[in-house]
Amino acid sequence: MRNDIINKLNNNIKAILLNFDDDYKKNNNYISELKRDKIYNPIITVRTSTCGIVAGANNVLKEVRNYVNFKNIKAEIIETGCLGLCSAEPIVGVQIPGKARILFQKVNPDIVSYILDAIFSNDIINEYVLCQIYNSLHQPWENVPYLEDLPFFALQYRLVLDGCGIIDPSNIYEYIARGGYKSFVKVIRNYTNKKVCDVIEESELKGRGGGGFNTGLKWKIALSTAANKRYIICNVDESNLGAYLDRGLIESNPHKVIEGIAIAAYAIGANKAYIYLRNQHEIAYKRINLAIEQAKSIGLIGYDIFDSGFNLNITVIQGPGTFVCGEETALIASLEGKKGMPSPKPPYPAVKGLAGMPTIVNNVETLVNIPMIIDKGPSWFKSIGEGESKGTKLFSLTGKTKNIGVIEVPMGTTLKDIVFSIGEGIKDDKKFKAVLLGGPSGYFIHEKLLDIKIGFESMKKEGIGIGGGSFVVIDESNCVVDLTKFLIDFVKNESCGKCIPCREGTKIIDEIISSIIRKPVNNIKHETLERFKGIMQLESLASVMRDTALCGLGRNATNFLLSGLKWFKDEYEEHIFDRRCRANVCKNIRTFKIDITNCTGCHICVTKCPENAILGDKLKPHVIINDKCTGCGICFEVCKFSAVIIV
């Protein structure tokens, strides 16, 4: 980015934000360059968010820099955040003057020069092309689809995700050029605290963390509670398995998060805000701290912001990364330096929270909606969605779909559309089994329920919660009983142990599930009956936990269990009575046998068996000693003659 542009904008930043429309026109040339509408040198973008780095983006970035230096090309190299389509990473974007930005997928260091040589010669390598970004000022590439035409993006409505994967997250000026911080300056200059709360309440924005409480109404409770201090906490603990929405938003567009926090703080009369970020999110931690420093440097955070009389300080706190700290009272305890354990409610944090003062805890997705509502109005927001659920919802689409990543869909979108349109169906043409929605506090959703529409009320009618955004698709190769064991292990280990229903209940459930995925110790007939009786007790145990556990972790710890029993009872019965796992996942109940008609006596299974459970001479049929066999399946995997079978 040219320093002269930044210097000119920086000298006039206050005027631009106070009179955005007029000064936007005056500074149109500079702003146009910040928005990449007008460029004079090539721009190369590499997505170095967590998903990109895991896929190898750092090595790709290094190779891009080597290429530019070696060729002596005057190009700007920018690290951006996540575009959403994580299964296509590493993604590299190239924009040459006058032409649309084009994105290449699954790029590795070996093909960087191949791709760049071609595009700098005004040609493209179709094999790696993902799409191009539409801009009316840019000449499009022929026969290259636009981003919004790809199946993954076609049904999405990217409002919260707008700019993610496109803009430079480390450049506050690029965010301002796109209208950033305009809403914040608008409210501190023209609105009372109550007016902001009224606007958000009227918009009917509900908390996106899963609770679904009206955000504006929640803010009003804090504002109306007498206190000499109030606090805003942005919850980025994001402890649900399979969810990485909040982390992705901070990595991709941190200033949008800060603006939402700043407006929320003004709305409730708070001068201090905290961002509670789990300690594993290193990239998000660096980018949000950089964004805070940038906002401070131009007077958007600090004392008497833009002569409004409003003061704000934002501090980032790294939490220990425990599941229970996603619950707001446990989070507050952790923030105070105590062990992260939930407290009984009421009083709710909005009345008595951090240091005994009114405290609002909102997650990132909720807060990022705020600037848009202030800018476009509550009626605009209410026009999106269906029924009583307004706006959009983010999900981390993971599991067995062909496309995986972060998606944003309008409320009212069906689960089927997410799985089979956005996700483009199941990988390897396997059969769909279920969606695990909401992670360890969520539900197994059967194929019969795929026509359910996303929404707080529509899903509640079916006894399902919308959850925090984890959307895991499973297919016929997954075992529901095995997944249930994994989830109950997670909940048991993450329980804070404060209340007996959760602490002891999860242990008992774990013991019951464990008993049906292992072979009986003694071959006694009544053991099968005992295991079945244990399953029958789960419903009453779940009812006790739901009614008496202290926090949402304990109260919802059996949702996945009960929904699994409801829709996949036949799988449980197979494990109990037949001692068989149809997906062949539960190793402890598998029994292997060697078909002597196919066995050639090659001896490979004998040499590979870790328990010495296979006997037989070379070139003669072998036999498996079941008392020694642990069901690991190595013999099944290494046999080239299909002689080892599962019985």
XYZ file of C-alpha atoms in Angstrom:
647
model
C 0.000 0.000 0.000
C 1.404 3.412 -1.009
C 2.475 5.412 2.049
C 1.420 8.732 0.501
C -2.189 7.503 0.260
C -2.189 6.408 3.885
C -0.629 9.680 5.042
C -3.209 11.783 3.214
C -6.091 9.708 4.552
C -4.630 9.690 8.049
C -4.391 13.470 8.087
C -8.034 13.698 7.064
C -9.446 10.598 8.773
C -11.567 12.523 11.245
C -13.235 14.561 8.529
C -13.877 11.452 6.449
C -15.569 9.600 9.287
C -17.579 12.587 10.465
C -18.753 13.501 6.962
C -18.323 10.204 5.219
C -20.440 10.760 2.113
C -19.008 14.193 1.250
C -15.407 13.410 2.072
C -15.674 10.034 0.382
C -16.173 11.937 -2.879
C -13.307 14.337 -2.136
C -10.926 11.473 -1.407
C -12.404 9.155 -4.018
C -9.106 8.424 -5.761
C -7.379 7.399 -2.555
C -10.338 5.358 -1.309
C -10.700 3.708 -4.693
C -7.112 2.493 -4.456
C -7.660 1.214 -0.908
C -10.664 -0.749 -2.142
C -8.510 -2.128 -4.994
C -10.891 -0.601 -7.533
C -7.929 1.127 -9.105
C -4.448 -0.378 -9.010
C -1.189 0.460 -10.756
C 0.820 -2.626 -9.837
C -0.164 -6.288 -9.514
C -1.610 -7.480 -6.217
C -1.092 -11.027 -4.992
C -3.120 -12.252 -2.016
C -2.459 -15.366 0.056
C -4.965 -16.474 2.695
C -2.961 -17.002 5.863
C -5.802 -17.723 8.249
C -5.615 -20.894 10.338
C -7.232 -23.112 7.700
C -4.913 -21.768 5.005
C -1.795 -22.257 7.111
C -2.798 -25.829 7.963
C -3.129 -26.474 4.223
C 0.358 -25.037 3.554
C -0.245 -21.323 2.893
C 2.960 -20.190 4.620
C 5.100 -22.179 2.181
C 3.062 -20.816 -0.710
C 3.531 -17.253 0.594
C 7.273 -17.788 0.832
C 7.393 -19.035 -2.744
C 5.313 -16.067 -3.970
C 7.795 -13.671 -2.363
C 10.728 -15.551 -3.862
C 9.107 -15.389 -7.296
C 8.438 -11.636 -7.110
C 11.974 -10.912 -5.905
C 13.611 -13.170 -8.478
C 11.589 -11.720 -11.369
C 11.994 -8.187 -9.978
C 8.261 -7.568 -10.280
C 6.828 -4.526 -8.543
C 3.868 -6.236 -6.906
C 2.061 -5.879 -3.577
C 1.784 -9.129 -1.606
C -1.049 -9.187 0.934
C -1.957 -11.733 3.583
C -5.743 -12.001 3.901
C -8.115 -14.007 6.065
C -10.419 -16.931 5.335
C -12.652 -16.795 2.271
C -14.879 -19.488 3.744
C -14.186 -22.336 1.345
C -11.590 -24.070 3.511
C -11.536 -27.237 1.387
C -10.010 -25.214 -1.478
C -7.047 -23.891 0.527
C -4.376 -22.730 -0.044
C -6.070 -20.032 -2.149
C -4.002 -17.435 -3.991
C -5.524 -14.337 -5.572
C -3.924 -12.326 -8.375
C -5.119 -8.957 -9.634
C -3.337 -7.196 -12.484
C -4.171 -3.595 -13.476
C -7.495 -3.305 -15.271
C -8.485 -6.956 -14.780
C -10.697 -8.684 -12.209
C -9.043 -10.420 -9.297
C -8.807 -14.135 -9.995
C -8.492 -16.824 -7.333
C -6.570 -20.085 -7.662
C -7.305 -23.069 -5.419
C -5.212 -25.837 -3.813
C -2.003 -24.049 -4.717
C 1.288 -25.584 -3.632
C 4.783 -24.061 -3.838
C 5.680 -26.115 -6.926
C 3.002 -24.485 -9.095
C 3.334 -20.868 -7.939
C 5.679 -19.850 -10.752
C 3.585 -21.808 -13.255
C 0.445 -19.854 -12.308
C 2.118 -16.429 -12.042
C 4.069 -16.758 -15.283
C 0.805 -17.402 -17.099
C -1.265 -14.611 -15.567
C 1.460 -12.017 -16.016
C 1.329 -13.029 -19.670
C -2.426 -12.354 -19.620
C -3.222 -16.058 -19.574
C -4.593 -18.404 -16.906
C -4.088 -22.035 -15.928
C -7.669 -23.343 -15.838
C -6.689 -26.441 -13.877
C -6.226 -24.380 -10.697
C -8.787 -21.604 -11.232
C -11.443 -21.247 -8.546
C -13.287 -18.073 -9.584
C -12.974 -14.338 -10.154
C -14.241 -11.425 -8.034
C -16.833 -9.226 -9.705
C -16.126 -5.514 -9.994
C -17.837 -3.337 -12.587
C -14.612 -1.342 -12.987
C -12.563 -4.388 -13.903
C -12.443 -6.350 -17.128
C -13.587 -9.918 -16.454
C -11.697 -13.028 -17.455
C -13.415 -15.157 -20.064
C -14.937 -18.492 -19.061
C -14.143 -18.024 -15.383
C -17.088 -18.206 -12.925
C -17.710 -15.427 -10.441
C -17.427 -16.160 -6.720
C -21.163 -15.909 -6.139
C -21.878 -18.414 -8.935
C -19.997 -21.258 -7.261
C -22.342 -23.805 -5.598
C -20.686 -23.166 -2.227
C -21.533 -19.446 -2.362
C -24.702 -19.360 -4.495
C -27.193 -19.770 -1.608
C -25.184 -17.767 0.898
C -25.962 -14.200 1.942
C -22.600 -12.842 3.066
C -23.227 -9.909 5.388
C -21.246 -10.816 8.490
C -18.629 -12.433 6.229
C -18.503 -9.503 3.812
C -14.873 -8.712 3.026
C -13.513 -11.865 4.678
C -10.793 -13.359 2.520
C -10.833 -10.276 0.286
C -9.591 -7.364 2.389
C -6.297 -6.976 4.216
C -7.113 -7.603 7.919
C -4.033 -5.663 8.989
C -5.070 -2.456 7.189
C -7.514 -0.212 9.068
C -7.617 2.209 6.132
C -8.948 -0.448 3.795
C -11.710 -1.164 6.324
C -12.547 2.540 6.613
C -12.569 2.907 2.827
C -15.308 0.274 2.735
C -17.448 2.206 5.237
C -15.869 0.866 8.398
C -16.278 2.743 11.709
C -18.889 4.992 10.110
C -21.622 3.439 12.294
C -19.584 3.828 15.480
C -18.864 7.498 14.859
C -22.524 7.989 13.941
C -23.820 6.692 17.285
C -21.327 8.464 19.549
C -22.023 11.772 17.785
C -25.797 11.538 17.301
C -27.410 8.818 19.451
C -28.105 8.452 23.143
C -27.264 5.167 24.810
C -30.940 4.233 24.983
C -31.468 5.091 21.325
C -28.820 2.547 20.295
C -30.441 -0.098 22.490
C -33.839 0.749 20.973
C -32.543 0.332 17.420
C -30.979 -3.050 18.178
C -34.071 -4.228 20.047
C -36.292 -3.159 17.148
C -34.106 -5.095 14.718
C -34.942 -8.305 16.645
C -31.320 -9.423 16.539
C -31.002 -12.458 18.793
C -27.806 -13.690 20.372
C -25.924 -15.945 17.981
C -24.228 -17.963 20.703
C -27.202 -20.316 20.843
C -29.339 -18.693 23.554
C -31.409 -16.598 21.164
C -32.213 -13.759 23.602
C -33.047 -10.349 22.110
C -29.728 -8.462 22.096
C -31.146 -4.955 22.456
C -33.333 -6.010 25.370
C -30.329 -7.616 27.060
C -28.392 -4.368 26.663
C -31.255 -2.363 28.175
C -31.132 -4.472 31.320
C -27.488 -3.551 31.830
C -28.076 0.106 30.943
C -30.981 0.445 33.392
C -29.146 -1.234 36.276
C -27.710 1.389 38.636
C -23.915 1.143 38.715
C -20.826 3.323 38.492
C -19.192 0.922 36.003
C -20.366 -1.399 33.293
C -18.485 -3.874 31.104
C -18.694 -5.448 27.659
C -17.124 -8.851 27.078
C -16.685 -10.279 23.596
C -16.764 -14.056 23.999
C -14.292 -15.715 21.630
C -13.809 -18.840 23.732
C -15.639 -20.809 21.002
C -15.400 -24.132 22.786
C -17.796 -26.170 20.639
C -16.192 -29.007 18.718
C -16.260 -28.332 14.993
C -16.891 -24.576 15.342
C -14.339 -21.973 14.252
C -16.567 -19.047 13.269
C -15.498 -16.424 15.809
C -11.804 -17.157 15.365
C -12.220 -16.891 11.593
C -13.997 -13.531 11.819
C -11.226 -12.045 13.942
C -8.518 -13.425 11.664
C -10.276 -12.096 8.559
C -11.889 -8.789 9.570
C -10.837 -7.749 13.097
C -11.903 -4.114 12.742
C -15.483 -5.184 12.128
C -15.391 -6.977 15.478
C -13.896 -3.951 17.230
C -16.549 -1.648 15.782
C -19.308 -3.936 17.054
C -17.722 -4.001 20.514
C -17.342 -0.217 20.540
C -21.017 0.382 19.645
C -22.157 -2.144 22.269
C -19.979 -0.467 24.913
C -21.458 2.947 24.112
C -24.983 1.506 24.156
C -24.748 0.296 27.761
C -22.496 3.090 29.023
C -19.366 0.952 29.388
C -15.898 2.449 29.127
C -14.094 -0.864 29.430
C -14.359 -3.859 27.102
C -12.669 -7.233 27.143
C -12.083 -9.691 24.339
C -11.881 -13.164 25.893
C -9.922 -15.285 23.437
C -8.843 -18.879 24.026
C -5.088 -19.229 24.166
C -4.831 -21.571 21.153
C -5.880 -18.860 18.703
C -2.467 -17.302 18.055
C -3.239 -15.698 14.680
C -6.473 -14.173 15.958
C -4.638 -12.870 19.039
C -2.001 -11.097 16.945
C -4.482 -9.618 14.470
C -6.964 -8.323 17.030
C -4.199 -6.675 19.071
C -2.796 -5.044 15.941
C -6.275 -3.801 15.032
C -6.755 -2.316 18.507
C -3.440 -0.462 18.271
C -4.384 0.879 14.837
C -7.772 2.076 16.098
C -6.047 3.791 19.017
C -3.559 5.481 16.713
C -6.285 7.356 14.837
C -8.431 8.109 17.894
C -11.174 5.492 17.527
C -10.280 3.964 20.892
C -9.170 6.000 23.879
C -10.215 9.216 25.584
C -12.917 11.615 24.331
C -13.284 9.782 21.016
C -13.846 12.279 18.198
C -14.836 14.972 20.723
C -17.896 12.963 21.767
C -17.036 12.671 25.456
C -17.050 8.878 25.164
C -14.030 6.954 26.450
C -13.250 3.343 25.623
C -10.458 0.931 26.417
C -10.346 -2.609 24.966
C -8.170 -5.368 26.421
C -7.564 -8.842 25.023
C -7.440 -11.646 27.587
C -6.326 -15.158 26.710
C -8.394 -17.852 28.398
C -7.270 -21.407 29.219
C -9.304 -22.968 26.404
C -11.752 -25.016 28.463
C -15.248 -25.878 27.253
C -16.997 -24.612 30.377
C -15.517 -21.104 29.959
C -17.808 -20.630 26.985
C -20.591 -20.226 29.576
C -20.834 -16.561 30.524
C -20.581 -16.837 34.323
C -17.641 -19.256 34.080
C -16.000 -16.895 31.591
C -16.402 -13.986 34.010
C -14.912 -16.059 36.845
C -11.920 -16.875 34.638
C -11.562 -13.209 33.718
C -11.430 -12.367 37.418
C -8.535 -14.790 37.887
C -10.630 -17.546 39.428
C -11.217 -21.099 38.259
C -13.665 -21.104 35.359
C -16.775 -22.450 37.065
C -20.375 -21.381 36.400
C -22.535 -19.617 38.982
C -26.273 -19.962 39.591
C -28.540 -17.535 37.717
C -30.200 -15.195 38.599
C -28.638 -12.752 39.077
C -27.664 -12.633 35.423
C -24.421 -10.948 34.350
C -26.413 -8.083 32.807
C -27.325 -7.163 36.401
C -24.336 -8.468 38.337
C -21.333 -9.666 36.410
C -17.646 -8.763 36.289
C -16.544 -7.241 39.641
C -20.210 -7.275 40.638
C -21.085 -4.733 37.937
C -23.572 -4.981 35.032
C -21.831 -6.938 32.277
C -22.888 -7.861 28.767
C -21.366 -10.981 27.223
C -21.901 -11.276 23.460
C -20.192 -13.569 20.981
C -18.375 -12.283 17.904
C -21.102 -13.099 15.375
C -23.683 -11.138 17.373
C -21.448 -8.071 17.647
C -20.440 -8.028 13.970
C -24.109 -7.598 13.032
C -24.337 -4.361 15.045
C -22.556 -1.876 12.697
C -24.676 -3.050 9.745
C -27.920 -2.580 11.670
C -26.897 0.938 12.714
C -25.889 1.783 9.141
C -28.878 0.314 7.274
C -31.551 0.369 9.938
C -33.571 -2.229 11.847
C -36.166 -2.584 9.069
C -33.462 -3.664 6.632
C -32.250 -6.322 9.059
C -35.786 -7.575 9.705
C -36.338 -7.984 5.967
C -33.776 -10.810 5.999
C -34.761 -14.172 7.387
C -38.067 -15.844 8.081
C -40.666 -15.792 10.838
C -39.356 -14.549 14.162
C -35.735 -15.277 13.258
C -34.146 -12.319 11.491
C -30.852 -11.885 9.684
C -28.345 -14.581 8.814
C -26.602 -17.401 10.662
C -23.024 -18.621 10.391
C -22.098 -22.298 10.452
C -18.860 -24.237 10.332
C -19.728 -26.821 7.697
C -17.456 -29.806 8.333
C -17.490 -33.573 8.073
C -18.273 -35.640 5.006
C -19.563 -33.031 2.527
C -17.568 -32.300 -0.632
C -17.233 -28.640 0.356
C -16.291 -27.633 3.890
C -15.801 -24.217 5.432
C -17.545 -21.254 7.040
C -20.924 -20.399 5.550
C -23.517 -17.665 6.100
C -27.128 -18.341 5.198
C -30.366 -16.397 5.730
C -32.598 -17.638 8.512
C -35.149 -19.928 6.853
C -32.607 -21.880 4.784
C -33.192 -25.631 5.073
C -30.647 -28.077 6.407
C -30.974 -29.979 3.126
C -29.831 -26.902 1.183
C -26.738 -26.639 3.358
C -25.785 -30.303 2.963
C -26.628 -30.912 -0.685
C -26.388 -27.479 -2.335
C -23.732 -25.556 -0.416
C -21.876 -28.704 0.624
C -22.561 -30.343 -2.781
C -23.495 -33.626 -1.132
C -21.489 -36.421 0.432
C -17.903 -37.230 -0.549
C -17.175 -40.433 -2.465
C -20.909 -40.798 -3.204
C -21.549 -42.394 0.169
C -24.944 -42.330 1.852
C -25.878 -39.438 4.124
C -26.580 -40.474 7.721
C -27.068 -37.394 9.908
C -26.007 -33.889 10.884
C -24.519 -33.297 14.315
C -25.707 -29.747 14.947
C -24.272 -27.864 17.910
C -21.362 -30.107 18.907
C -21.268 -31.579 22.449
C -24.438 -29.684 23.378
C -26.153 -30.476 20.098
C -28.318 -33.011 18.345
C -28.119 -35.772 15.773
C -30.501 -34.722 13.000
C -31.862 -37.570 10.901
C -32.466 -37.448 7.157
C -36.213 -37.156 7.827
C -35.614 -33.756 9.455
C -33.504 -32.204 6.700
C -36.395 -30.017 5.531
C -36.310 -28.116 8.829
C -35.572 -24.432 8.320
C -32.809 -22.659 10.216
C -34.418 -20.514 12.904
C -34.817 -20.291 16.666
C -38.547 -20.996 16.692
C -38.799 -23.428 13.781
C -36.099 -25.641 15.267
C -37.450 -25.359 18.800
C -40.756 -26.844 17.595
C -38.821 -29.965 16.608
C -37.050 -30.075 19.959
C -33.753 -28.887 18.453
C -31.544 -25.940 19.381
C -29.853 -23.820 16.735
C -26.533 -24.063 18.586
C -23.448 -21.923 18.261
C -22.650 -22.831 14.659
C -21.093 -26.317 14.581
C -22.536 -28.263 11.614
C -20.901 -31.690 11.218
C -22.163 -33.997 8.467
C -21.725 -37.753 8.951
C -22.229 -40.576 6.479
C -22.666 -44.348 6.472
C -19.016 -44.891 7.409
C -19.636 -43.213 10.796
C -21.063 -45.024 13.809
C -23.498 -43.014 15.943
C -22.653 -45.065 19.042
C -18.929 -44.441 18.568
C -19.505 -40.699 18.073
C -21.677 -40.640 21.184
C -18.837 -42.222 23.159
C -16.436 -39.588 21.827
C -18.791 -36.731 22.743
C -19.595 -37.993 26.233
C -15.869 -38.451 26.885
C -15.356 -34.836 25.873
C -18.166 -33.527 28.085
C -17.052 -35.666 31.041
C -13.471 -34.417 30.777
C -14.533 -30.785 30.316
C -17.000 -30.771 33.219
C -15.845 -28.353 35.911
C -17.059 -30.805 38.565
C -18.915 -28.185 40.566
C -22.362 -29.783 40.418
C -23.109 -33.457 41.084
C -25.604 -34.025 38.215
C -23.033 -33.139 35.565
C -19.969 -34.546 37.305
C -21.484 -37.923 38.188
C -24.075 -38.113 35.424
C -21.511 -37.893 32.631
C -19.432 -40.614 34.301
C -22.390 -42.990 34.504
C -23.373 -42.326 30.905
C -19.797 -42.932 29.804
C -19.761 -46.280 31.636
C -23.051 -47.370 30.029
C -21.946 -46.450 26.501
C -18.559 -48.085 27.072
C -20.265 -51.321 28.075
C -22.010 -51.692 24.736
C -18.993 -51.065 22.522
C -16.804 -53.748 24.072
C -16.986 -57.499 24.205
C -18.425 -58.999 27.420
C -15.836 -60.091 29.944
C -17.710 -63.319 30.492
C -19.939 -64.961 27.939
C -22.995 -64.819 30.211
C -26.445 -64.330 28.714
C -27.698 -61.852 31.297
C -24.878 -59.396 30.442
C -26.746 -58.424 27.283
C -29.854 -57.708 29.352
C -27.830 -55.650 31.822
C -26.392 -53.563 28.996
C -29.863 -53.003 27.552
C -31.207 -51.969 30.973
C -28.390 -49.427 31.185
C -29.518 -47.869 27.937
C -33.103 -47.736 29.219
C -31.929 -45.767 32.257
C -30.326 -43.061 30.144
C -33.545 -41.155 29.503
C -34.350 -40.737 33.199
C -30.719 -39.856 33.918
C -30.776 -37.249 31.141
C -33.974 -35.773 32.585
C -32.345 -35.340 36.001
C -29.267 -33.696 34.481
C -31.366 -31.357 32.359
C -33.414 -30.216 35.370
C -30.704 -29.928 38.002
C -27.322 -29.202 36.377
C -25.883 -25.796 37.119
C -25.065 -24.611 33.598
C -25.796 -25.302 29.959
C -22.957 -27.814 29.654
C -24.646 -30.209 32.073
C -28.220 -29.441 31.057
C -27.514 -30.079 27.389
C -24.901 -32.813 27.757
C -27.368 -35.518 26.769
C -29.002 -33.885 23.725
C -26.813 -35.808 21.286
C -27.349 -39.015 23.256
C -31.143 -38.867 23.330
C -31.461 -37.756 19.705
C -29.122 -40.582 18.702
C -31.222 -43.112 20.609
C -34.378 -41.746 19.022
C -33.253 -41.903 15.403
C -30.616 -44.631 15.443
C -32.010 -47.114 17.925
C -31.297 -49.970 15.501
C -27.558 -49.244 15.686
C -27.631 -49.430 19.469
C -29.538 -52.725 19.314
C -26.976 -54.164 16.904
C -24.182 -53.285 19.321
C -26.051 -54.723 22.307
C -27.585 -57.909 20.918
C -25.542 -58.771 17.834
C -22.263 -57.279 19.059
C -21.853 -55.802 15.612
C -21.005 -52.324 14.337
C -22.349 -51.873 10.824
C -19.748 -49.188 10.087
C -16.972 -51.427 11.455
C -15.753 -48.552 13.595
C -16.146 -49.987 17.099
C -13.018 -52.143 17.207
C -13.693 -53.706 20.599
C -16.744 -55.631 19.390
C -15.370 -56.716 16.035
C -14.714 -60.410 15.539
C -12.414 -61.503 12.732
C -12.219 -64.884 11.090
C -9.994 -66.320 8.361
C -11.760 -67.964 5.419
C -9.529 -71.001 4.826
C -10.718 -71.314 1.207
C -9.141 -67.931 0.382
C -6.134 -68.081 2.706
C -2.881 -68.810 0.848
C -0.733 -68.923 3.949
C 1.287 -65.889 2.850
C 2.016 -65.204 6.548
C 1.676 -61.372 6.242
C -1.120 -61.265 8.816
C 0.974 -63.303 11.246
C 3.920 -60.897 11.051
C 1.729 -57.787 11.360
C -0.518 -58.908 14.242
C 0.549 -56.946 17.383
C -1.004 -59.523 19.757
C 0.362 -62.721 18.156
C -3.245 -63.831 17.818
C -2.825 -65.577 14.435
C -1.421 -69.079 14.087
C -0.463 -71.117 11.044
C 2.434 -72.389 8.979
C 3.493 -70.724 5.751
C 1.571 -71.794 2.658
C -1.122 -73.331 4.887
C -4.419 -71.788 6.081
C -4.143 -69.686 9.243
C -6.504 -69.242 12.187
C -7.286 -66.325 14.542
C -7.309 -66.970 18.300
C -10.310 -64.854 19.401
C -9.283 -64.761 23.067
C -6.105 -62.901 22.072
C -7.594 -60.752 19.292
C -8.221 -57.099 20.217
C -10.121 -56.295 17.018
C -7.533 -53.817 15.739
C -8.204 -54.899 12.145
C -4.595 -54.852 10.932
C -4.962 -58.377 9.542
C -8.076 -57.270 7.652
C -6.212 -54.319 6.141
C -3.054 -56.180 5.063
C -4.680 -59.317 3.617
C -4.448 -59.209 -0.191
C -6.668 -62.235 -0.773
C -9.849 -61.188 1.142
C -9.315 -64.144 3.440
C -9.843 -62.129 6.642
C -13.524 -61.358 7.174
C -15.588 -59.649 9.860
C -18.239 -61.907 11.371
